[in-house]
Coordinates of C-alpha atoms in Angstrom, one line a residue:
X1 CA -50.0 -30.9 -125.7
X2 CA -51.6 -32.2 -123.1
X3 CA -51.3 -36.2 -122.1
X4 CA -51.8 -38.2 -119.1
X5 CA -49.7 -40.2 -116.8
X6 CA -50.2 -43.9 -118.6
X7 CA -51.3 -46.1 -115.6
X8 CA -49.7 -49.5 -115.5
X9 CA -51.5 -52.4 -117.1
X10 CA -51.1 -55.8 -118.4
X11 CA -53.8 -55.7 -120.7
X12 CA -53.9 -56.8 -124.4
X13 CA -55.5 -55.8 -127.6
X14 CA -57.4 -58.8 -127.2
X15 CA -58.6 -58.1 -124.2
X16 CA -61.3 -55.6 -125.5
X17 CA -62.4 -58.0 -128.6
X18 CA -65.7 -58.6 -128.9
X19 CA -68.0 -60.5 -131.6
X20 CA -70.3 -59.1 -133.2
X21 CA -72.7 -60.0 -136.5
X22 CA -72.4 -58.0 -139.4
X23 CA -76.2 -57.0 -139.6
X24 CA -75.7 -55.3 -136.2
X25 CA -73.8 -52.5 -137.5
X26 CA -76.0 -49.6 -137.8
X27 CA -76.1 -48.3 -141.8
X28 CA -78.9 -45.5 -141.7
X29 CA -79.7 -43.4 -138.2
X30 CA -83.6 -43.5 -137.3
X31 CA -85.9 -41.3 -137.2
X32 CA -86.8 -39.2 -134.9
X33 CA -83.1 -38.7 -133.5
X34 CA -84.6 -39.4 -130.2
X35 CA -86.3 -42.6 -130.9
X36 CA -83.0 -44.8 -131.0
X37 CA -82.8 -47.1 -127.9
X38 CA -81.0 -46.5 -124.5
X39 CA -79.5 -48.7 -122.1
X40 CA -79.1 -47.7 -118.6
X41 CA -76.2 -49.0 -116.4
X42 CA -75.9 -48.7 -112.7
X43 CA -71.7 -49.2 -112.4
X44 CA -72.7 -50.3 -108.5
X45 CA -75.5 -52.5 -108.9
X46 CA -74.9 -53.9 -112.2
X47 CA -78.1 -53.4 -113.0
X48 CA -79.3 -52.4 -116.4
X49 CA -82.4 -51.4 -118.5
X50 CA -83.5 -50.8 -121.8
X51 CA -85.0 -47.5 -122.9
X52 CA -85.6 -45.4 -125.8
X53 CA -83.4 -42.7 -125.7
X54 CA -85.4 -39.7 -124.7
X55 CA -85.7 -41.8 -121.8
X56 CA -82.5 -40.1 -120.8
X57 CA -84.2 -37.5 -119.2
X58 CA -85.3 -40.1 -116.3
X59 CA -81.8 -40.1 -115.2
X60 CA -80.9 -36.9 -115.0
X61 CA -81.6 -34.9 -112.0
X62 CA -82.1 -31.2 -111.2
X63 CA -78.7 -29.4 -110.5
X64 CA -76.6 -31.7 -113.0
X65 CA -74.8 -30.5 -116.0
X66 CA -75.3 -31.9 -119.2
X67 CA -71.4 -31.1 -121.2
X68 CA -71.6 -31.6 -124.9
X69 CA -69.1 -31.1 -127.8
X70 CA -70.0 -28.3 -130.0
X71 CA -67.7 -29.2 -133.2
X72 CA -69.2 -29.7 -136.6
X73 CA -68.3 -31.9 -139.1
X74 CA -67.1 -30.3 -142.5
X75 CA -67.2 -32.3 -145.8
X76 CA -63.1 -33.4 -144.8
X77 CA -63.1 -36.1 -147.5
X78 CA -62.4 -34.5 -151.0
X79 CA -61.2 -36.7 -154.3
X80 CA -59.3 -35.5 -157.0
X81 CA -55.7 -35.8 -159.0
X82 CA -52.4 -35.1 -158.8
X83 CA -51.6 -32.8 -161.5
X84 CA -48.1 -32.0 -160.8
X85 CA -45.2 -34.5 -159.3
X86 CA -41.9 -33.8 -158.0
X87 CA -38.7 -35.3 -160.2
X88 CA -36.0 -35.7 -157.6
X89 CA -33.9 -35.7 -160.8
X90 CA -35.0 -32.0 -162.1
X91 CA -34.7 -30.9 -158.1
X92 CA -38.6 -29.3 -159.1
X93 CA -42.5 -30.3 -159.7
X94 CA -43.1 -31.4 -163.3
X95 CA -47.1 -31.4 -164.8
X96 CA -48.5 -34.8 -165.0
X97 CA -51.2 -36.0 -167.5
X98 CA -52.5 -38.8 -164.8
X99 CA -56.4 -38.8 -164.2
X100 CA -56.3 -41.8 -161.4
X101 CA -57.9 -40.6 -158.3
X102 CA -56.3 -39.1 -155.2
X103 CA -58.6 -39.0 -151.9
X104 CA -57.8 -36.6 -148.9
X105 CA -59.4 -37.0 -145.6
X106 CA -58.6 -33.6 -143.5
X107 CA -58.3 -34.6 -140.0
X108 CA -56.8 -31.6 -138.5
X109 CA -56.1 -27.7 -139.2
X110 CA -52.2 -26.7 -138.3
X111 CA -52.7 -23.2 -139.0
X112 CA -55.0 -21.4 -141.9
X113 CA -54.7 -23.0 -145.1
X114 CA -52.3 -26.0 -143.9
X115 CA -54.0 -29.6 -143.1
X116 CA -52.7 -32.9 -141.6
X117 CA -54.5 -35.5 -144.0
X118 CA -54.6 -38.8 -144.5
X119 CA -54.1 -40.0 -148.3
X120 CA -54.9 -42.7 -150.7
X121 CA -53.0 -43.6 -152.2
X122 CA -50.1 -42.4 -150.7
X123 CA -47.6 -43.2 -153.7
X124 CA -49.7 -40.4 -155.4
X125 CA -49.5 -37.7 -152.6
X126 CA -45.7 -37.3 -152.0
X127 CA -43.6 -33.9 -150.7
X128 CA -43.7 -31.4 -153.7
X129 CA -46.7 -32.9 -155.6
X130 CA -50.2 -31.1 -155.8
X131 CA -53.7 -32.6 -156.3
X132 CA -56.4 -30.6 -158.0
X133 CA -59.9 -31.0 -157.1
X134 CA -62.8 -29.6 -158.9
X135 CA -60.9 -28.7 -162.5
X136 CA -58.7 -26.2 -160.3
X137 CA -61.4 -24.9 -158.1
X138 CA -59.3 -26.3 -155.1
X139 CA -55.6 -27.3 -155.0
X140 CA -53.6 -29.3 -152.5
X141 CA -49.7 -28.3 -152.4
X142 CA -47.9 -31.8 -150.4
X143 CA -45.4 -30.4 -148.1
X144 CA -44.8 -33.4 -146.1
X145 CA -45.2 -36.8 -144.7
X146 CA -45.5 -36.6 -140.7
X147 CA -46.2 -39.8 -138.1
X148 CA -48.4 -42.2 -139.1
X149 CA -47.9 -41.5 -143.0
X150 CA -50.4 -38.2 -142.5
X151 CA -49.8 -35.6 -145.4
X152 CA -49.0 -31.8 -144.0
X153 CA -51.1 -30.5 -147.0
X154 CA -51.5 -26.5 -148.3
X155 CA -55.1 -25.5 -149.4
X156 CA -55.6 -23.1 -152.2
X157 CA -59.0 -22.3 -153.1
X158 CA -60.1 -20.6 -156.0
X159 CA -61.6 -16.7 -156.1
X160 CA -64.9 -17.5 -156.5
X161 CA -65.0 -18.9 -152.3
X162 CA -64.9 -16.9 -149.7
X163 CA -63.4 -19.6 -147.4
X164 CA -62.1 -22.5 -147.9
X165 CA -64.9 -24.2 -145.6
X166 CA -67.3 -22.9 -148.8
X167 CA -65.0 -24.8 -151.4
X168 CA -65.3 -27.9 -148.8
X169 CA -68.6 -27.9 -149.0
X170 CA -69.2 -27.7 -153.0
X171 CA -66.5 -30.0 -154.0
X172 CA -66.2 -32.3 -150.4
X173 CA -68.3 -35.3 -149.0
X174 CA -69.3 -36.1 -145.4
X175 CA -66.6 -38.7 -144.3
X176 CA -68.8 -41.6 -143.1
X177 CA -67.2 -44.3 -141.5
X178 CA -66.1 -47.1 -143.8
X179 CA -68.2 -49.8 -142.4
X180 CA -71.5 -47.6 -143.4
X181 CA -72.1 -48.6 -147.0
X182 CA -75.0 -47.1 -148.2
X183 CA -75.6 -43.6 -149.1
X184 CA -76.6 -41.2 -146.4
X185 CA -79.9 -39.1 -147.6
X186 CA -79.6 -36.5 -145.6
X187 CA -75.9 -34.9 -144.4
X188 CA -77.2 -33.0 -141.7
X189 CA -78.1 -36.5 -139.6
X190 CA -74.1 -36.9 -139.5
X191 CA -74.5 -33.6 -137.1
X192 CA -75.5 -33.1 -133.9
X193 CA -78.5 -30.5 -133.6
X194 CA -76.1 -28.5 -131.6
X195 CA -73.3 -28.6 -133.9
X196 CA -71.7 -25.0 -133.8
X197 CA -68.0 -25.2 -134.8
X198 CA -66.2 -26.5 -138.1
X199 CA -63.5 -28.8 -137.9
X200 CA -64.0 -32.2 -137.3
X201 CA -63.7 -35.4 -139.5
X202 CA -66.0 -37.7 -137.7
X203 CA -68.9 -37.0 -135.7
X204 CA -69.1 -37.0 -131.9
X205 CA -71.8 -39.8 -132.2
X206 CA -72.8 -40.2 -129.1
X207 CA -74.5 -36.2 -129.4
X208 CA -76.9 -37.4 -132.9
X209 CA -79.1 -38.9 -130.2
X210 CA -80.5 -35.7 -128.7
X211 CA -83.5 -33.1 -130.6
X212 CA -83.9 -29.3 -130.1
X213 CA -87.2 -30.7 -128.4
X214 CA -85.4 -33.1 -126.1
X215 CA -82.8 -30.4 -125.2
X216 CA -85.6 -27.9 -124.3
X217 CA -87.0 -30.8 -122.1
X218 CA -83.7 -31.4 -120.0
X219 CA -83.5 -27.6 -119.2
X220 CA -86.6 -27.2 -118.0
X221 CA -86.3 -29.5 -115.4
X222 CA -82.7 -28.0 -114.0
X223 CA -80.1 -29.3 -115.8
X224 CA -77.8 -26.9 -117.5
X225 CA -76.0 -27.4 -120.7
X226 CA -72.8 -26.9 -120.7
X227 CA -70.6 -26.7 -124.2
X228 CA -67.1 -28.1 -124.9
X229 CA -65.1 -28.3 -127.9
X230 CA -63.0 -31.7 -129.4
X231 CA -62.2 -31.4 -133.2
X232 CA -62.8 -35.6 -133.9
X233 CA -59.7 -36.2 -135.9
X234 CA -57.2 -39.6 -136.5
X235 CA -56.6 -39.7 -132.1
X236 CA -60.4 -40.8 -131.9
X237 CA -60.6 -43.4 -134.6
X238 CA -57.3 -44.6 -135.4
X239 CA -57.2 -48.3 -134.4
X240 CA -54.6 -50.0 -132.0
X241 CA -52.3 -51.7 -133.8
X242 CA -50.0 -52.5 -130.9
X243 CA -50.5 -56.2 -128.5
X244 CA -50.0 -53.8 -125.5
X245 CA -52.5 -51.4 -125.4
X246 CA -50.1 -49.0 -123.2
X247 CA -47.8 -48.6 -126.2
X248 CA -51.0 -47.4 -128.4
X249 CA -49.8 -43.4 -129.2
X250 CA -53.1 -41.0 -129.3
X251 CA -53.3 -38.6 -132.2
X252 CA -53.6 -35.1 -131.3
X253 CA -56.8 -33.2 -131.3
X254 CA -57.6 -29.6 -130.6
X255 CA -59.8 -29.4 -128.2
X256 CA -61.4 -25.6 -126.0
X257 CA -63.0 -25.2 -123.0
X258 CA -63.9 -21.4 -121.7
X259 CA -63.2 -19.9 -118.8
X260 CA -67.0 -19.2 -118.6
X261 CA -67.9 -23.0 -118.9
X262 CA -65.0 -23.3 -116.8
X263 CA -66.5 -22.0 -113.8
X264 CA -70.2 -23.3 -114.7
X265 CA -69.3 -27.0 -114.2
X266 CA -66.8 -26.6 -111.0
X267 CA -69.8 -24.3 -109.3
X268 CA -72.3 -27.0 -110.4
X269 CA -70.7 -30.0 -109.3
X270 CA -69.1 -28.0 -105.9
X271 CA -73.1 -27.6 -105.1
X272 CA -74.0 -31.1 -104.9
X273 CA -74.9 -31.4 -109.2
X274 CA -73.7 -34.3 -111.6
X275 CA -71.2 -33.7 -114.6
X276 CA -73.0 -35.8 -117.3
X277 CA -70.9 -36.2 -120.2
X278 CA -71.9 -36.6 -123.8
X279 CA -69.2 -38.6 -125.5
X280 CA -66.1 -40.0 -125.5
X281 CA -65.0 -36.5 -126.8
X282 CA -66.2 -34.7 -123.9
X283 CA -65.2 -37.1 -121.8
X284 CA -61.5 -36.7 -123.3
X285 CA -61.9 -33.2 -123.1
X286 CA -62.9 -32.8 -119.4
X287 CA -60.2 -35.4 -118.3
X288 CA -57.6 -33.6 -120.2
X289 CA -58.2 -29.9 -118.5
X290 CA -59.0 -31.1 -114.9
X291 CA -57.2 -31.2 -111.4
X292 CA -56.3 -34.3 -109.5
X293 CA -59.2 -33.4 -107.2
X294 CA -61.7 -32.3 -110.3
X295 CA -61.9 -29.1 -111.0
X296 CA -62.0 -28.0 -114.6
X297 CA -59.6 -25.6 -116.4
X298 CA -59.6 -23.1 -119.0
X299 CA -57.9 -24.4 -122.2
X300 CA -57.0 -24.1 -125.9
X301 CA -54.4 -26.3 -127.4
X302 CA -53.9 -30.2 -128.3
X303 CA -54.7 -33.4 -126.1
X304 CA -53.3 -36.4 -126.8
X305 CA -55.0 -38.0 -123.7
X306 CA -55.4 -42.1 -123.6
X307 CA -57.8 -43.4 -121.1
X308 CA -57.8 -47.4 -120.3
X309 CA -58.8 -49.5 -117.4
X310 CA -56.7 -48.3 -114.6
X311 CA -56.9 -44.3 -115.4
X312 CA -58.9 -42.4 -112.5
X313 CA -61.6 -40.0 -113.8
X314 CA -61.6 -36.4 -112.3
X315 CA -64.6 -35.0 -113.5
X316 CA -66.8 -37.0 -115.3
X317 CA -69.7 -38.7 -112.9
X318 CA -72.2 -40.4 -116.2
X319 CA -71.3 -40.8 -119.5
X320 CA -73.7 -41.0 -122.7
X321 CA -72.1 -42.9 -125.1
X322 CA -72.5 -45.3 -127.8
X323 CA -71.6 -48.8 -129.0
X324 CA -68.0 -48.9 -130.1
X325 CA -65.8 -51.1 -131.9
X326 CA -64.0 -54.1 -130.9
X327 CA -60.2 -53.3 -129.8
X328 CA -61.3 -50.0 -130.0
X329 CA -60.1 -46.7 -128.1
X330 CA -63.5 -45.8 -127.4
X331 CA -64.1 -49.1 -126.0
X332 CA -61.1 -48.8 -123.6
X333 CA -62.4 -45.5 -122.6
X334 CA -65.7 -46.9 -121.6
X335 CA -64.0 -49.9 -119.8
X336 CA -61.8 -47.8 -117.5
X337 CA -65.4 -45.8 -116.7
X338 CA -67.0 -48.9 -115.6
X339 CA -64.8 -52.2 -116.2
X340 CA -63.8 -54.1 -118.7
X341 CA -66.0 -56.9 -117.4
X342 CA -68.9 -54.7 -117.0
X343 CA -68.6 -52.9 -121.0
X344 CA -68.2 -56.5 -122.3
X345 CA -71.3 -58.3 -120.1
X346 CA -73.1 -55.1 -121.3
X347 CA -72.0 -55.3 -125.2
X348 CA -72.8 -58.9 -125.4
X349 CA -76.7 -58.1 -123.7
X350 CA -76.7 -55.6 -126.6
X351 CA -76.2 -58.2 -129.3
X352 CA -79.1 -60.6 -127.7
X353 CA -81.5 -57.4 -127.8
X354 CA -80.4 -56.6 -130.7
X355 CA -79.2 -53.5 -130.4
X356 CA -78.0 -51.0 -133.1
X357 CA -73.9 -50.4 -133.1
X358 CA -71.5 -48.0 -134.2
X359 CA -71.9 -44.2 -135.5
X360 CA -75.5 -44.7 -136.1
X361 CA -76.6 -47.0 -133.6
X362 CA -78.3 -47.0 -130.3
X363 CA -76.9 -45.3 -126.8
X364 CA -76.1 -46.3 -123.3
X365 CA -75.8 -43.8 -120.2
X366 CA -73.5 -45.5 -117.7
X367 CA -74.2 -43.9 -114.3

């Protein structure tokens, strides 16, 4: 698994706190995708402006490459019960009649049918019980409890699914964040229009911005499209618990990036071109495969990659990204791109324009 070299730091948690009115946290995205706002933000100057977000175009030149995460988010959060328990006495799983609720969020494919999930309650998901979901269309086997209290779970659909991705989505919902309490209409504005490959339990929100139409746009004027892979699992949303933020451990996340695409960013940016990167998942994903001087490497496998104030970027030269939560690894992220003085000066011009946060709120491009 890849992970980088921790740079030294005296920061705290509360350094990266920020306060922010309830009413400011986004609960529905708007419509068209596009329309949401966009603040620009020159990391020399200081100087920022306020756009609508297929306004982005404006800053991108001809020659730069636009790098996007292609993952898609599959229906990860599934509710059921545990019909069978393990008596330590008996040494074997006994039935149970018990009809209280069980909730599974997948975060992360081991290998085939076996899941790292996070569950609630825990009591009711221990090694050697299972939780049936659907009547017995789908059944979770608990093998065992791994670092931070994640469930190692074993997936057993029913014959009448192909996959277990079709099972997902008949008896699964779309894991929304939990500070977005109303319902969401429509599941496919939790994806990205260019959303290609299942496995993620959040959304890289920073892509839910951008239309077919926009996209179409941005190549036409010489900017080419470039496509990374980041399942989002619990290393992109699990808070910081710690008062140090250097003894904060990332999750894992599997994250790909082709030879082809490889080579298309390094001959790009070696001619003179921008890398402009959609996400904090892209951005992860670039920073975890790259050289000291910048050049991108073919990869498959895990990154546990933590990027604060202090960390110096290889290959990422803009980053689209959107408003993030206080104490939040997203936030620190942002902070090392620019500063921590510059994201905060930034956040708080957000709240007096009232800007949109969180998953379906409005974008900045830091440049």
């Amino acid at each position: 698994m890849i992970k980088n070299e921790l740079p030294e730091t005296s920061l705290r948690l509360s350094d990266f706190h920020y306060d922010l009115p309830q009413e400011y946290i986004a609960q529905t995205p708007v419509g068209p995708r596009d329309s949401s706002r966009l603040m620009g933000i020159d990391r020399e100057s200081g100087n920022i402006e306020h756009r609508v977000f297929r306004d982005v175009i404006d800053y991108l030149n001809e020659g730069d490459t636009l790098v996007i995460n292609e993952t898609r988010v599959i229906p990860a959060r599934i509710i059921g019960h545990r019909s069978k328990r393990f008596d330590a006495d008996l040494g074997r799983a006994v039935d149970t009649d018990s009809t209280s609720p069980v909730e599974l969020l997948l975060l992360k494919q081991i290998e085939n049918d076996r899941w790292e999930a996070l569950a609630g309650p825990g009591k009711r998901a221990k090694p050697g019980d299972v939780i049936e979901f659907g009547g017995g269309k789908l059944s979770a086997y608990v093998e065992n409890v791994v670092e931070g209290g994640c469930r190692v779970v074993k997936l057993v659909a029913s014959e009448e699914y192909k996959t277990l991705y079709d099972a997902l989505n008949d008896l699964g919902s779309m894991p929304l964040p939990p500070y977005i309490t109303e319902k969401l209409e429509d599941p496919d504005r939790y994806q990205t229009v260019y959303s290609r490959t299942e496995g993620s339990a959040a959304a890289p929100t920073a892509g839910l911005h951008f239309t077919e139409e926009l996209l179409e746009k941005i190549e036409k004027k010489g900017i080419v499209i470039a496509r990374v892979l980041l399942h989002v699992g619990l290393g992109t949303f699990r808070p910081v618990k710690e008062d140090k933020i250097a003894d904060h451990e990332m999750h894992s996340e599997y994250i790909e990036v082709t030879p082809e695409t490889a080579e298309l960013i390094n001959s790009r940016r070696a001619a003179g071109g921008r890398t402009v990167v959609v996400g904090t998942t892209s951005c992860r994903v670039l920073e975890s495969v790259s050289t000291d001087d910048g050049l991108v490497q073919p990869y498959k496998g895990d990154t546990g990659i933590f990027i604060y104030p202090g960390y110096r970027f290889k290959a990422t030269d803009a980053l689209i990204t959107n408003f993030h939560l206080p104490e939040s690894t997203l936030l620190m992220l942002v902070s090392a791109f620019a500063s921590r003085e510059q994201m905060l000066s930034a956040y708080e011009t957000a709240v007096k324009e009232h800007y949109r946060f969180f998953s379906f709120g409005d974008a900045m491009i830091i440049l």
